[in-house]
Amino acid sequence: MSPWLTVVGIGEDGWAGISRDARRALLAADAVYGGERHLALLPPRIRARRVAWPKPFSIEPVLRESGRAVCVLASGDPMLFGVGATLARHLTARDLRVLPAPSSISLAAARLQWAVQDVVSVSLVGRPLASLNAQLHRGARLVVLSSDGATPAAIAALLTARGFGASRISVFEHLGGAEERRIDARADDWTHPSVAALNLVAIECKGDPAGLPLTPGLPDDAYRHDGQLTKRDVRAITLARLAPAPRELLWDVGAGCGSIGIEWMRAHPSCRAIAIEADQGRQRLIEHNRDALGVPGLQLVEGEAPAALDGLPAPDAIFIGGGVTVPGVLDACWSRLRQGGRLIANAVTIQSEAVLFTWREQHGGELTRIGVAQAEPLGAFDTWRQALPITLLHARKP
């Protein structure tokens, strides 16, 4: 039995650019769903019922068509930031087939003669501009799917503000169509407040800054904080024990300025994190830091553990940076942690350290004492200034 739903990738060249299989599917369809722009590209001989996507967007109308011959139109490759990937999460291979066209990213790379495997793709469609911050590194080549006609100007301003004003920007309007146009300029010399709404931005990052490293343990001055910050060396050790992996979820309990959750998410684009913080001033610091460091998707829960943990999805890892002496916090976190998950808790005071010792006797785990000293002037000489030692509990749930 053939799939009832076919997702057809279509470019700006419309009907002329799609494959024979795609044409057959559209000619045989009872209904065709898509954006109004895509539906308008179809010739009159397509007799199927044409249905524009609802606002707000939802795939529910398509799913209700199960059993009929239905097509969905999508830009370029439907599996690249497209509706094809959304539908695939709800349907099996028996129900769904995808017929892609060249993506706008592939077309832009061809125009620029960039190797696609060396390009970083970023979508700003429905996503904050701050998502770009994590990708800014000297020499990086980025291809950005714009949200609207004002996106290129916003990108140019962001690059300039971050020290990448010398970056080369190429904006492609209506890629692959009769109205295709290309605009090239430096970021700090961008003079187009608005371009065509359908556009893509290619960036070759140039400038003085090298960008922040990809390894855990960002410089302390990368964060705004009020002193409640897991310092750089301890943060690197803590992240190594947390061991972020793709698609995993972290709870950062007593998040302070958000540094652990932020660096967890910077480890891989699919890593997710929830920062739980009760202090309002620190909540605002988290909001600033997550945007400045390119992970605006970090979820902030305003409240104090353990009560603030109610209703949150079960995590793969938990970091407790503050509040281990609050009754019930450690036990509540342990009970909610997935099997095989990791729990890391840091203690500075004698009282919090005693809590970790007692908890370890009941549940097991490893204890590590971390001592870091830095050389500082002492008169005409130098001496070691010892930071407060940190006791780290690392436990894996059976």
mmCIF file of C-alpha atoms in Angstrom, residues 9-194:
data_model
loop_
_atom_site.group_PDB
_atom_site.id
_atom_site.type_symbol
_atom_site.label_atom_id
_atom_site.label_comp_id
_atom_site.label_asym_id
_atom_site.label_seq_id
_atom_site.Cartn_x
_atom_site.Cartn_y
_atom_site.Cartn_z
ATOM 1 C CA GLY A 9 9.515 20.168 -2.173
ATOM 2 C CA ILE A 10 9.003 23.115 -4.491
ATOM 3 C CA GLY A 11 11.278 25.997 -5.382
ATOM 4 C CA GLU A 12 10.765 29.474 -6.769
ATOM 5 C CA ASP A 13 10.674 27.959 -10.261
ATOM 6 C CA GLY A 14 7.390 26.287 -9.315
ATOM 7 C CA TRP A 15 5.841 23.516 -11.425
ATOM 8 C CA ALA A 16 8.674 23.593 -13.961
ATOM 9 C CA GLY A 17 11.234 22.636 -11.343
ATOM 10 C CA ILE A 18 9.578 19.669 -9.636
ATOM 11 C CA SER A 19 10.160 16.016 -10.502
ATOM 12 C CA ARG A 20 7.932 13.707 -12.521
ATOM 13 C CA ASP A 21 6.954 11.787 -9.367
ATOM 14 C CA ALA A 22 5.982 15.022 -7.651
ATOM 15 C CA ARG A 23 3.821 16.051 -10.611
ATOM 16 C CA ARG A 24 2.050 12.690 -10.603
ATOM 17 C CA ALA A 25 1.351 12.950 -6.891
ATOM 18 C CA LEU A 26 -0.113 16.440 -7.254
ATOM 19 C CA LEU A 27 -2.250 15.464 -10.237
ATOM 20 C CA ALA A 28 -3.662 12.483 -8.306
ATOM 21 C CA ALA A 29 -4.230 14.316 -5.019
ATOM 22 C CA ASP A 30 -7.652 14.972 -3.483
ATOM 23 C CA ALA A 31 -6.231 17.879 -1.476
ATOM 24 C CA VAL A 32 -3.057 19.973 -1.498
ATOM 25 C CA TYR A 33 -1.918 21.860 1.609
ATOM 26 C CA GLY A 34 0.681 24.608 1.667
ATOM 27 C CA GLY A 35 1.386 28.271 2.088
ATOM 28 C CA GLU A 36 -0.540 30.661 -0.123
ATOM 29 C CA ARG A 37 2.642 31.463 -2.074
ATOM 30 C CA HIS A 38 3.303 27.807 -2.802
ATOM 31 C CA LEU A 39 -0.287 27.035 -3.763
ATOM 32 C CA ALA A 40 -0.203 29.921 -6.235
ATOM 33 C CA LEU A 41 2.694 28.242 -8.070
ATOM 34 C CA LEU A 42 0.501 25.308 -9.126
ATOM 35 C CA PRO A 43 -1.024 25.313 -12.631
ATOM 36 C CA PRO A 44 -4.827 25.287 -13.162
ATOM 37 C CA ARG A 45 -4.792 21.630 -14.206
ATOM 38 C CA ILE A 46 -4.263 20.614 -10.566
ATOM 39 C CA ARG A 47 -7.872 19.884 -9.653
ATOM 40 C CA ALA A 48 -7.257 19.019 -5.999
ATOM 41 C CA ARG A 49 -8.801 21.050 -3.219
ATOM 42 C CA ARG A 50 -6.222 23.703 -2.234
ATOM 43 C CA VAL A 51 -5.938 24.433 1.489
ATOM 44 C CA ALA A 52 -3.721 27.174 2.925
ATOM 45 C CA TRP A 53 -2.081 26.513 6.280
ATOM 46 C CA PRO A 54 -4.138 27.750 9.228
ATOM 47 C CA LYS A 55 -2.924 30.634 11.377
ATOM 48 C CA PRO A 56 -1.475 29.866 13.834
ATOM 49 C CA PHE A 57 0.243 27.072 11.949
ATOM 50 C CA SER A 58 -0.937 23.531 12.645
ATOM 51 C CA ILE A 59 -0.611 20.170 10.890
ATOM 52 C CA GLU A 60 -3.816 18.852 12.480
ATOM 53 C CA PRO A 61 -5.953 19.514 9.352
ATOM 54 C CA VAL A 62 -3.578 17.350 7.309
ATOM 55 C CA LEU A 63 -3.569 14.525 9.855
ATOM 56 C CA ARG A 64 -7.381 14.470 9.753
ATOM 57 C CA GLU A 65 -7.174 13.674 6.008
ATOM 58 C CA SER A 66 -5.718 10.211 6.704
ATOM 59 C CA GLY A 67 -6.766 7.706 4.047
ATOM 60 C CA ARG A 68 -7.222 10.262 1.250
ATOM 61 C CA ALA A 69 -4.603 11.137 -1.363
ATOM 62 C CA VAL A 70 -3.048 14.311 0.030
ATOM 63 C CA CYS A 71 -0.016 16.428 -0.890
ATOM 64 C CA VAL A 72 1.786 19.047 1.170
ATOM 65 C CA LEU A 73 3.925 21.702 -0.499
ATOM 66 C CA ALA A 74 7.113 22.846 1.227
ATOM 67 C CA SER A 75 10.068 25.042 0.309
ATOM 68 C CA GLY A 76 12.996 23.162 -1.197
ATOM 69 C CA ASP A 77 13.967 20.225 0.987
ATOM 70 C CA PRO A 78 11.045 19.592 3.380
ATOM 71 C CA MET A 79 13.353 17.776 5.818
ATOM 72 C CA LEU A 80 15.628 20.804 6.308
ATOM 73 C CA PHE A 81 13.965 23.084 8.873
ATOM 74 C CA GLY A 82 10.740 22.121 7.098
ATOM 75 C CA VAL A 83 7.279 20.685 7.587
ATOM 76 C CA GLY A 84 8.447 17.280 6.409
ATOM 77 C CA ALA A 85 10.359 16.767 9.641
ATOM 78 C CA THR A 86 7.311 17.858 11.651
ATOM 79 C CA LEU A 87 5.018 15.403 9.860
ATOM 80 C CA ALA A 88 7.572 12.583 10.208
ATOM 81 C CA ARG A 89 7.260 12.851 13.988
ATOM 82 C CA HIS A 90 3.559 11.982 13.723
ATOM 83 C CA LEU A 91 3.456 9.487 10.838
ATOM 84 C CA THR A 92 5.174 6.251 9.865
ATOM 85 C CA ALA A 93 6.967 5.485 6.612
ATOM 86 C CA ARG A 94 3.834 3.614 5.477
ATOM 87 C CA ASP A 95 1.866 6.868 5.609
ATOM 88 C CA LEU A 96 4.412 9.406 4.415
ATOM 89 C CA ARG A 97 6.821 9.919 1.542
ATOM 90 C CA VAL A 98 8.961 12.996 0.879
ATOM 91 C CA LEU A 99 10.027 14.239 -2.569
ATOM 92 C CA PRO A 100 12.611 16.986 -2.003
ATOM 93 C CA ALA A 101 13.773 19.747 -4.299
ATOM 94 C CA PRO A 102 17.147 21.511 -3.903
ATOM 95 C CA SER A 103 17.134 23.469 -0.643
ATOM 96 C CA SER A 104 17.815 27.191 -0.568
ATOM 97 C CA ILE A 105 20.969 26.370 1.398
ATOM 98 C CA SER A 106 22.216 24.124 -1.422
ATOM 99 C CA LEU A 107 21.383 26.779 -3.999
ATOM 100 C CA ALA A 108 23.200 29.490 -2.035
ATOM 101 C CA ALA A 109 26.248 27.254 -1.544
ATOM 102 C CA ALA A 110 26.303 26.596 -5.289
ATOM 103 C CA ARG A 111 26.171 30.317 -6.068
ATOM 104 C CA LEU A 112 29.006 30.998 -3.605
ATOM 105 C CA GLN A 113 30.936 27.813 -4.471
ATOM 106 C CA TRP A 114 31.006 26.830 -0.795
ATOM 107 C CA ALA A 115 31.194 23.167 0.219
ATOM 108 C CA VAL A 116 27.848 22.438 1.878
ATOM 109 C CA GLN A 117 29.439 20.145 4.486
ATOM 110 C CA ASP A 118 31.561 23.075 5.707
ATOM 111 C CA VAL A 119 28.611 25.428 6.117
ATOM 112 C CA VAL A 120 26.702 25.962 9.372
ATOM 113 C CA SER A 121 22.960 26.325 8.777
ATOM 114 C CA VAL A 122 20.900 28.514 11.103
ATOM 115 C CA SER A 123 17.170 29.176 10.918
ATOM 116 C CA LEU A 124 15.788 32.436 12.295
ATOM 117 C CA VAL A 125 12.254 31.566 11.178
ATOM 118 C CA GLY A 126 10.313 31.744 14.416
ATOM 119 C CA ARG A 127 13.570 31.868 16.396
ATOM 120 C CA PRO A 128 15.359 34.764 18.139
ATOM 121 C CA LEU A 129 18.186 36.609 16.425
ATOM 122 C CA ALA A 130 20.318 35.722 19.476
ATOM 123 C CA SER A 131 20.468 32.130 18.155
ATOM 124 C CA LEU A 132 23.203 33.393 15.840
ATOM 125 C CA ASN A 133 25.568 34.380 18.669
ATOM 126 C CA ALA A 134 26.744 30.827 19.364
ATOM 127 C CA GLN A 135 27.885 30.415 15.738
ATOM 128 C CA LEU A 136 30.082 33.510 15.432
ATOM 129 C CA HIS A 137 33.692 32.392 14.995
ATOM 130 C CA ARG A 138 36.418 33.845 12.821
ATOM 131 C CA GLY A 139 36.451 32.017 9.482
ATOM 132 C CA ALA A 140 33.035 30.408 9.948
ATOM 133 C CA ARG A 141 30.692 30.251 6.968
ATOM 134 C CA LEU A 142 27.041 30.557 7.918
ATOM 135 C CA VAL A 143 23.868 30.284 5.885
ATOM 136 C CA VAL A 144 20.900 31.838 7.655
ATOM 137 C CA LEU A 145 17.232 31.370 6.789
ATOM 138 C CA SER A 146 15.653 34.781 7.333
ATOM 139 C CA SER A 147 12.449 35.478 9.194
ATOM 140 C CA ASP A 148 11.499 38.462 7.019
ATOM 141 C CA GLY A 149 12.847 41.302 4.920
ATOM 142 C CA ALA A 150 14.314 43.112 7.925
ATOM 143 C CA THR A 151 16.420 40.126 9.047
ATOM 144 C CA PRO A 152 19.551 40.901 6.963
ATOM 145 C CA ALA A 153 19.829 44.413 8.445
ATOM 146 C CA ALA A 154 19.389 42.994 11.954
ATOM 147 C CA ILE A 155 22.103 40.409 11.271
ATOM 148 C CA ALA A 156 24.468 43.092 9.960
ATOM 149 C CA ALA A 157 23.920 45.173 13.089
ATOM 150 C CA LEU A 158 24.516 42.156 15.333
ATOM 151 C CA LEU A 159 27.741 41.217 13.541
ATOM 152 C CA THR A 160 29.027 44.764 13.804
ATOM 153 C CA ALA A 161 28.181 44.993 17.502
ATOM 154 C CA ARG A 162 29.959 41.696 18.198
ATOM 155 C CA GLY A 163 33.187 42.761 16.471
ATOM 156 C CA PHE A 164 32.513 40.989 13.176
ATOM 157 C CA GLY A 165 31.803 44.111 11.125
ATOM 158 C CA ALA A 166 34.318 43.055 8.458
ATOM 159 C CA SER A 167 32.269 39.936 7.680
ATOM 160 C CA ARG A 168 31.062 39.541 4.108
ATOM 161 C CA ILE A 169 27.295 39.245 3.750
ATOM 162 C CA SER A 170 25.515 37.942 0.669
ATOM 163 C CA VAL A 171 21.728 38.195 0.634
ATOM 164 C CA PHE A 172 19.839 36.097 -1.923
ATOM 165 C CA GLU A 173 16.268 37.089 -2.746
ATOM 166 C CA HIS A 174 13.891 34.597 -4.419
ATOM 167 C CA LEU A 175 16.616 31.978 -4.900
ATOM 168 C CA GLY A 176 16.031 29.767 -7.907
ATOM 169 C CA GLY A 177 13.290 31.920 -9.383
ATOM 170 C CA ALA A 178 12.958 34.455 -12.163
ATOM 171 C CA GLU A 179 13.278 37.323 -9.637
ATOM 172 C CA GLU A 180 16.480 36.047 -8.023
ATOM 173 C CA ARG A 181 18.740 38.874 -6.847
ATOM 174 C CA ARG A 182 21.986 38.962 -4.871
ATOM 175 C CA ILE A 183 23.227 41.778 -2.631
ATOM 176 C CA ASP A 184 26.830 41.751 -1.333
ATOM 177 C CA ALA A 185 28.341 44.036 1.316
ATOM 178 C CA ARG A 186 30.349 44.145 4.523
ATOM 179 C CA ALA A 187 28.291 43.885 7.690
ATOM 180 C CA ASP A 188 29.435 47.310 8.905
ATOM 181 C CA ASP A 189 28.573 48.842 5.520
ATOM 182 C CA TRP A 190 25.081 47.382 5.139
ATOM 183 C CA THR A 191 22.670 50.006 3.752
ATOM 184 C CA HIS A 192 19.497 48.015 3.056
ATOM 185 C CA PRO A 193 16.971 48.352 5.909
ATOM 186 C CA SER A 194 14.641 45.944 4.146
#
